[in-house]
Coordinates of C-alpha atoms in Angstrom, one line a residue:
M122 CA 19.0 27.9 -19.5
L123 CA 20.9 26.6 -16.5
D124 CA 22.2 23.1 -16.6
N125 CA 22.0 20.9 -13.5
S126 CA 25.7 21.3 -12.6
A127 CA 25.3 25.1 -12.5
V128 CA 22.2 25.3 -10.3
K129 CA 24.2 24.4 -7.2
Y130 CA 26.4 27.5 -7.6
L131 CA 23.6 30.0 -7.4
N132 CA 24.1 30.5 -3.6
D133 CA 27.8 31.2 -4.4
F134 CA 26.8 33.8 -6.9
I135 CA 24.4 35.5 -4.4
T136 CA 27.0 35.5 -1.7
L137 CA 29.7 37.0 -3.9
A138 CA 27.3 39.7 -5.2
E139 CA 26.5 40.7 -1.6
A140 CA 30.1 40.6 -0.5
G141 CA 31.6 42.5 -3.4
N142 CA 34.9 40.7 -3.2
Y143 CA 36.2 37.2 -3.2
T144 CA 37.9 37.4 0.3
K145 CA 34.7 38.1 2.2
A146 CA 32.6 35.7 0.1
C147 CA 35.1 32.9 0.5
D148 CA 35.0 33.4 4.3
K149 CA 31.2 33.0 4.3
L150 CA 31.2 30.1 2.0
Y151 CA 34.3 28.3 3.5
L152 CA 35.7 28.0 0.0
S153 CA 39.1 28.8 -1.5
K154 CA 39.3 31.7 -3.9
S155 CA 40.2 29.3 -6.8
T156 CA 37.2 27.1 -6.1
L157 CA 34.8 30.0 -5.9
A158 CA 36.2 31.5 -9.0
K159 CA 35.7 28.2 -10.9
H160 CA 32.1 28.0 -9.7
I161 CA 31.4 31.5 -11.0
K162 CA 33.1 30.7 -14.3
D163 CA 31.0 27.5 -14.7
L164 CA 27.8 29.4 -13.9
E165 CA 28.7 32.1 -16.4
E166 CA 29.5 29.5 -19.1
S167 CA 26.1 27.9 -18.4
L168 CA 24.3 31.2 -18.8
G169 CA 26.3 32.5 -21.7
H170 CA 26.9 35.9 -20.0
K171 CA 29.4 37.5 -17.6
L172 CA 28.0 38.1 -14.2
F173 CA 30.7 40.3 -12.6
A174 CA 33.1 43.1 -13.6
A175 CA 36.0 44.6 -11.7
S176 CA 35.5 48.2 -10.4
G177 CA 38.7 49.2 -8.6
H178 CA 39.1 46.7 -5.7
K179 CA 35.4 45.7 -5.8
L180 CA 33.4 43.3 -7.9
V181 CA 30.2 44.7 -9.3
L182 CA 27.4 43.0 -11.2
T183 CA 27.2 43.4 -14.9
D184 CA 23.8 44.4 -16.5
F185 CA 23.0 40.8 -17.0
G186 CA 24.2 40.0 -13.5
K187 CA 21.7 42.5 -12.1
F188 CA 19.0 41.0 -14.3
F189 CA 19.8 37.5 -13.2
Q190 CA 20.2 38.3 -9.5
D191 CA 16.4 38.3 -8.8
Y192 CA 16.0 34.9 -10.5
A193 CA 18.9 33.5 -8.6
D194 CA 17.3 34.7 -5.3
R195 CA 14.0 33.0 -6.2
F196 CA 15.8 29.8 -7.3
V197 CA 17.6 29.6 -4.0
S198 CA 14.5 30.5 -2.0
L199 CA 12.5 27.8 -3.8
D200 CA 15.2 25.3 -3.2
Q201 CA 15.2 26.0 0.5
E202 CA 11.4 25.8 0.6
Y203 CA 11.6 22.4 -1.2
E204 CA 14.2 21.1 1.3
Q205 CA 12.1 22.1 4.2
A206 CA 9.0 20.5 2.7
R207 CA 11.0 17.4 1.8
A208 CA 12.2 17.1 5.4
A209 CA 8.6 17.4 6.7
Y210 CA 7.5 14.8 4.1
D211 CA 10.2 12.4 5.1
E212 CA 9.4 12.9 8.8
D213 CA 5.7 12.2 8.1
A214 CA 6.4 9.3 5.9
A215 CA 8.6 7.8 8.6
S216 CA 5.6 7.6 10.9
E217 CA 3.2 6.2 8.3
V218 CA 2.4 2.5 7.9
R219 CA 1.2 1.9 4.3
V220 CA -0.7 -1.3 4.0
A221 CA -2.8 -2.6 1.0
V222 CA -5.7 -4.8 2.2
S223 CA -7.7 -7.5 0.4
P224 CA -11.5 -7.0 0.5
H225 CA -12.0 -10.7 1.3
M226 CA -11.2 -13.2 4.0
N227 CA -12.6 -10.8 6.6
C228 CA -9.3 -8.9 6.1
D229 CA -10.7 -5.4 6.6
H230 CA -12.1 -6.3 9.9
M231 CA -8.9 -8.0 11.0
M232 CA -6.9 -5.0 9.9
N233 CA -9.1 -2.7 12.1
M234 CA -8.6 -5.0 15.0
L235 CA -4.8 -5.1 14.5
W236 CA -4.6 -1.4 14.2
D237 CA -6.8 -0.8 17.3
H238 CA -4.4 -3.0 19.2
F239 CA -1.3 -1.5 17.8
V240 CA -2.0 2.2 18.3
P241 CA -2.0 2.2 22.2
W242 CA 1.5 0.8 22.1
Y243 CA 2.8 2.9 19.2
P244 CA 0.9 6.2 19.1
Q245 CA 3.7 7.8 17.0
Y246 CA 2.5 5.8 13.9
H247 CA -0.5 6.2 11.8
L248 CA -2.1 4.0 9.2
A249 CA -2.6 4.5 5.4
T250 CA -4.5 1.7 3.7
I251 CA -5.8 1.0 0.2
E252 CA -8.3 -1.7 -0.7
Y253 CA -6.4 -4.2 -2.9
P254 CA -8.7 -6.3 -5.1
A255 CA -5.6 -8.2 -6.3
A256 CA -6.8 -9.0 -9.8
I257 CA -5.8 -5.7 -11.4
L258 CA -3.0 -4.4 -9.2
S259 CA 0.1 -6.5 -8.8
R260 CA 2.0 -6.7 -5.5
E261 CA 5.0 -5.4 -7.3
Y262 CA 3.0 -2.3 -8.4
L263 CA 1.8 -1.7 -4.8
V264 CA 5.3 -2.0 -3.6
A265 CA 6.4 0.5 -6.2
M266 CA 3.6 2.9 -5.0
G267 CA 5.1 2.8 -1.5
Y268 CA 2.9 0.1 0.1
E269 CA 5.4 -1.9 2.0
L270 CA 2.9 -4.5 3.3
V271 CA 0.1 -6.2 1.4
F272 CA -2.6 -8.5 2.6
G273 CA -3.6 -10.6 -0.5
L274 CA -5.2 -13.9 -1.4
S275 CA -3.4 -16.9 -2.8
W276 CA -3.8 -20.7 -3.3
S277 CA -0.6 -21.2 -1.4
S278 CA 0.6 -20.3 2.1
E279 CA 4.2 -20.1 0.8
D280 CA 3.5 -17.7 -2.1
A281 CA 6.6 -15.6 -2.5
D282 CA 8.6 -14.2 -5.5
A283 CA 11.7 -12.3 -6.1
G284 CA 10.3 -9.0 -5.0
C285 CA 8.1 -10.1 -2.0
G286 CA 8.4 -12.3 1.0
C287 CA 5.3 -13.9 2.5
F288 CA 3.9 -14.5 6.0
S289 CA 0.8 -16.7 5.9
W290 CA -1.9 -15.0 8.0
A291 CA -5.1 -17.1 7.7
R292 CA -6.5 -20.1 5.9
S293 CA -10.1 -20.6 4.6
T294 CA -11.9 -22.8 2.1
L295 CA -14.4 -22.2 -0.7
V296 CA -18.0 -22.9 0.2
A297 CA -21.1 -23.0 -1.9
A298 CA -23.8 -20.5 -0.8
L299 CA -27.2 -21.9 -1.7
P300 CA -30.8 -20.7 -1.2
L301 CA -32.6 -22.6 1.6
S302 CA -34.9 -24.0 -1.0
H303 CA -32.1 -25.5 -3.0
P304 CA -32.2 -29.4 -3.3
L305 CA -28.5 -29.6 -2.3
R306 CA -28.9 -27.4 0.8
N307 CA -28.7 -30.3 3.3
R308 CA -25.6 -31.9 1.9
D309 CA -22.5 -32.2 4.1
E310 CA -20.4 -31.4 1.0
L311 CA -20.8 -31.2 -2.8
R312 CA -18.8 -31.5 -5.9
L313 CA -18.4 -28.2 -7.8
E314 CA -19.5 -29.8 -11.0
E315 CA -23.0 -30.4 -9.5
L316 CA -23.5 -26.6 -9.8
K317 CA -22.7 -26.4 -13.5
N318 CA -26.2 -25.6 -14.5
E319 CA -26.7 -22.9 -11.9
S320 CA -26.7 -19.1 -12.2
F321 CA -23.8 -17.7 -10.1
I322 CA -23.6 -14.5 -8.0
L323 CA -19.9 -13.6 -7.6
P324 CA -17.8 -10.6 -6.4
P325 CA -16.7 -8.1 -9.0
Q326 CA -14.5 -9.2 -11.9
D327 CA -11.6 -7.1 -10.7
T328 CA -11.2 -9.1 -7.5
A329 CA -9.0 -12.1 -6.9
L330 CA -11.8 -14.1 -5.4
Y331 CA -13.8 -13.8 -8.7
Q332 CA -10.9 -15.1 -10.7
M333 CA -10.1 -17.8 -8.2
T334 CA -13.7 -19.1 -8.2
V335 CA -14.1 -19.0 -12.0
A336 CA -10.8 -20.9 -12.2
C337 CA -12.2 -23.6 -9.9
C338 CA -15.3 -23.9 -12.1
R339 CA -13.2 -24.3 -15.2
E340 CA -11.1 -27.0 -13.5
A341 CA -14.4 -28.8 -12.6
G342 CA -15.1 -28.8 -16.4
F343 CA -17.6 -26.0 -16.9
E344 CA -17.8 -22.3 -17.5
P345 CA -19.9 -20.6 -14.8
H346 CA -22.9 -18.6 -15.9
V347 CA -22.4 -15.4 -13.9
N348 CA -25.8 -13.8 -13.5
F349 CA -24.7 -11.0 -11.1
T350 CA -21.4 -9.6 -9.8
I351 CA -22.0 -7.8 -6.5
Q352 CA -19.9 -6.0 -3.9
G353 CA -20.4 -6.8 -0.3
N354 CA -21.4 -9.9 1.6
S355 CA -24.8 -8.5 2.7
N356 CA -25.8 -7.9 -1.0
L357 CA -24.7 -11.3 -1.9
V358 CA -26.7 -12.9 0.9
D359 CA -29.8 -10.9 -0.2
L360 CA -29.6 -12.3 -3.7
V361 CA -28.8 -15.9 -2.8
S362 CA -31.6 -15.9 -0.1
G363 CA -33.9 -14.4 -2.7
N364 CA -33.4 -17.4 -5.0
V365 CA -31.6 -15.3 -7.7
G366 CA -28.7 -17.8 -7.9
V367 CA -25.9 -19.5 -6.0
S368 CA -22.5 -18.3 -5.0
L369 CA -19.0 -19.3 -4.1
S370 CA -17.1 -17.5 -1.4
T371 CA -14.8 -18.2 1.5
A372 CA -16.0 -19.6 4.8
N373 CA -14.3 -16.6 6.4
D374 CA -16.4 -14.2 4.4
L375 CA -19.7 -16.0 5.1
P376 CA -19.6 -17.1 8.8
R377 CA -22.4 -19.6 9.6
Q378 CA -23.1 -17.7 12.8
L379 CA -24.3 -14.8 10.8
Y380 CA -25.9 -16.3 7.7
S381 CA -27.1 -19.9 8.3
D382 CA -30.7 -18.7 8.9
R383 CA -30.8 -17.1 5.4
M384 CA -28.9 -19.6 3.2
A385 CA -27.1 -22.9 3.3
L386 CA -23.3 -23.0 3.3
V387 CA -22.0 -26.3 1.9
P388 CA -18.2 -27.2 1.8
L389 CA -16.8 -28.3 -1.5
S390 CA -15.3 -31.7 -2.2
P391 CA -12.4 -31.9 -2.8
E392 CA -11.6 -29.0 -0.4
R393 CA -10.4 -25.8 -2.0
P394 CA -8.1 -24.0 0.5
I395 CA -7.5 -20.3 0.1
Y396 CA -4.9 -18.3 2.0
L397 CA -4.7 -14.8 3.2
N398 CA -1.0 -13.9 3.2
L399 CA 0.8 -10.8 4.4
Y400 CA 3.4 -9.9 1.8
Y401 CA 6.3 -7.7 2.4
R402 CA 9.0 -6.3 0.2
K403 CA 12.4 -8.0 0.6
D404 CA 14.4 -6.2 -2.1
R405 CA 15.2 -3.6 0.5
A406 CA 14.7 -3.2 4.3
L407 CA 11.3 -2.2 5.5
S408 CA 10.9 1.3 7.0
V409 CA 11.1 1.5 10.7
S410 CA 7.3 2.1 10.9
A411 CA 6.5 -0.9 8.6
R412 CA 8.9 -3.2 10.3
T413 CA 7.5 -2.3 13.7
F414 CA 3.9 -3.0 12.5
F415 CA 4.9 -6.2 10.7
D416 CA 6.7 -7.6 13.8
Y417 CA 3.9 -6.7 16.1
A418 CA 1.3 -8.2 13.7
K419 CA 3.3 -11.5 13.7
Q420 CA 3.3 -11.4 17.5
I421 CA -0.5 -10.8 17.6
H422 CA -0.9 -13.7 15.1
R423 CA 1.2 -16.0 17.3
D424 CA -0.7 -15.1 20.5
H425 CA -4.2 -15.2 19.0
Q426 CA -4.1 -17.8 16.2
K427 CA -7.2 -19.5 17.7
D428 CA -9.2 -16.2 17.3
I429 CA -8.4 -15.9 13.6
P430 CA -10.7 -15.1 11.7
Y431 CA -12.3 -12.6 14.1
Y432 CA -15.8 -11.7 13.1
G433 CA -16.6 -9.2 15.8
P434 CA -19.4 -8.5 18.2
E435 CA -22.1 -8.7 15.5
V436 CA -21.9 -12.5 15.8
G437 CA -21.5 -12.5 19.6
V438 CA -17.7 -12.7 19.7
E439 CA -15.9 -10.3 22.0
N440 CA -12.6 -8.7 20.8
P441 CA -10.0 -11.4 21.6
F442 CA -7.1 -9.0 21.3
F443 CA -8.1 -7.1 24.4
K444 CA -8.8 -10.0 26.7

């Protein structure tokens, strides 16, 4: 079996076999005779067989050399194919912006708006996203998987660690979502412990928002009775408005403009701020595509802070990014 050091000498072997002498092979390979001879010797030692024999002034292949030549040709051909494919992959990767996106804080909608605004200016790039629930996958894992930028939830606007930097994108607060028949529906605010005897409807357990809301309940002195876990705001609204239970979510996920006619949204006291941060790797430089998108996203954020969160035309708001 070939060892790694010998594989790189296969092209030398093929060239020498075709040339039939060291002089011609050295001219093609731009190597000295002593260097080429050493490469062939190393290859023979790795294989455990002689590859060439002298026949007058020519070199000819031994029986094993003839047997091995076809495999050497295929090795070299496969290596060339790999290098071409690798070059194409690197070229494609250089144009790809890989972003992990939280399913909360209206992040998916914001990401679409960002991308729609970015593409006209930078058509050479394309987007690759993954929904990031944040309770199972760590930011470090996503970075290792090649996602250089991550939108994720945090209690802090300055949440950074040794592997990630942090740009705070949006701030929201937890609100209680109550049926319109609930006795606390008309309150300006409520204490979380006032809901300790309620049945809760929360997002799936593998999301950051689930863990954050459960943590808040525990801080308030009770373990929430979770009656349903449900994906999607519309499903949550259907259950709350149907008197199945109450919920906790962010004000960004449940805009009053869209849901106030179906359920009551009451802020918590004390206020529970939640931040959507844009995390970026800082252990090494961002790729050109990721850096371009990151810098442009920060510019959009600076110019349109008053429009964040953007809910879209379904609540009568025109796209602020294209004004």
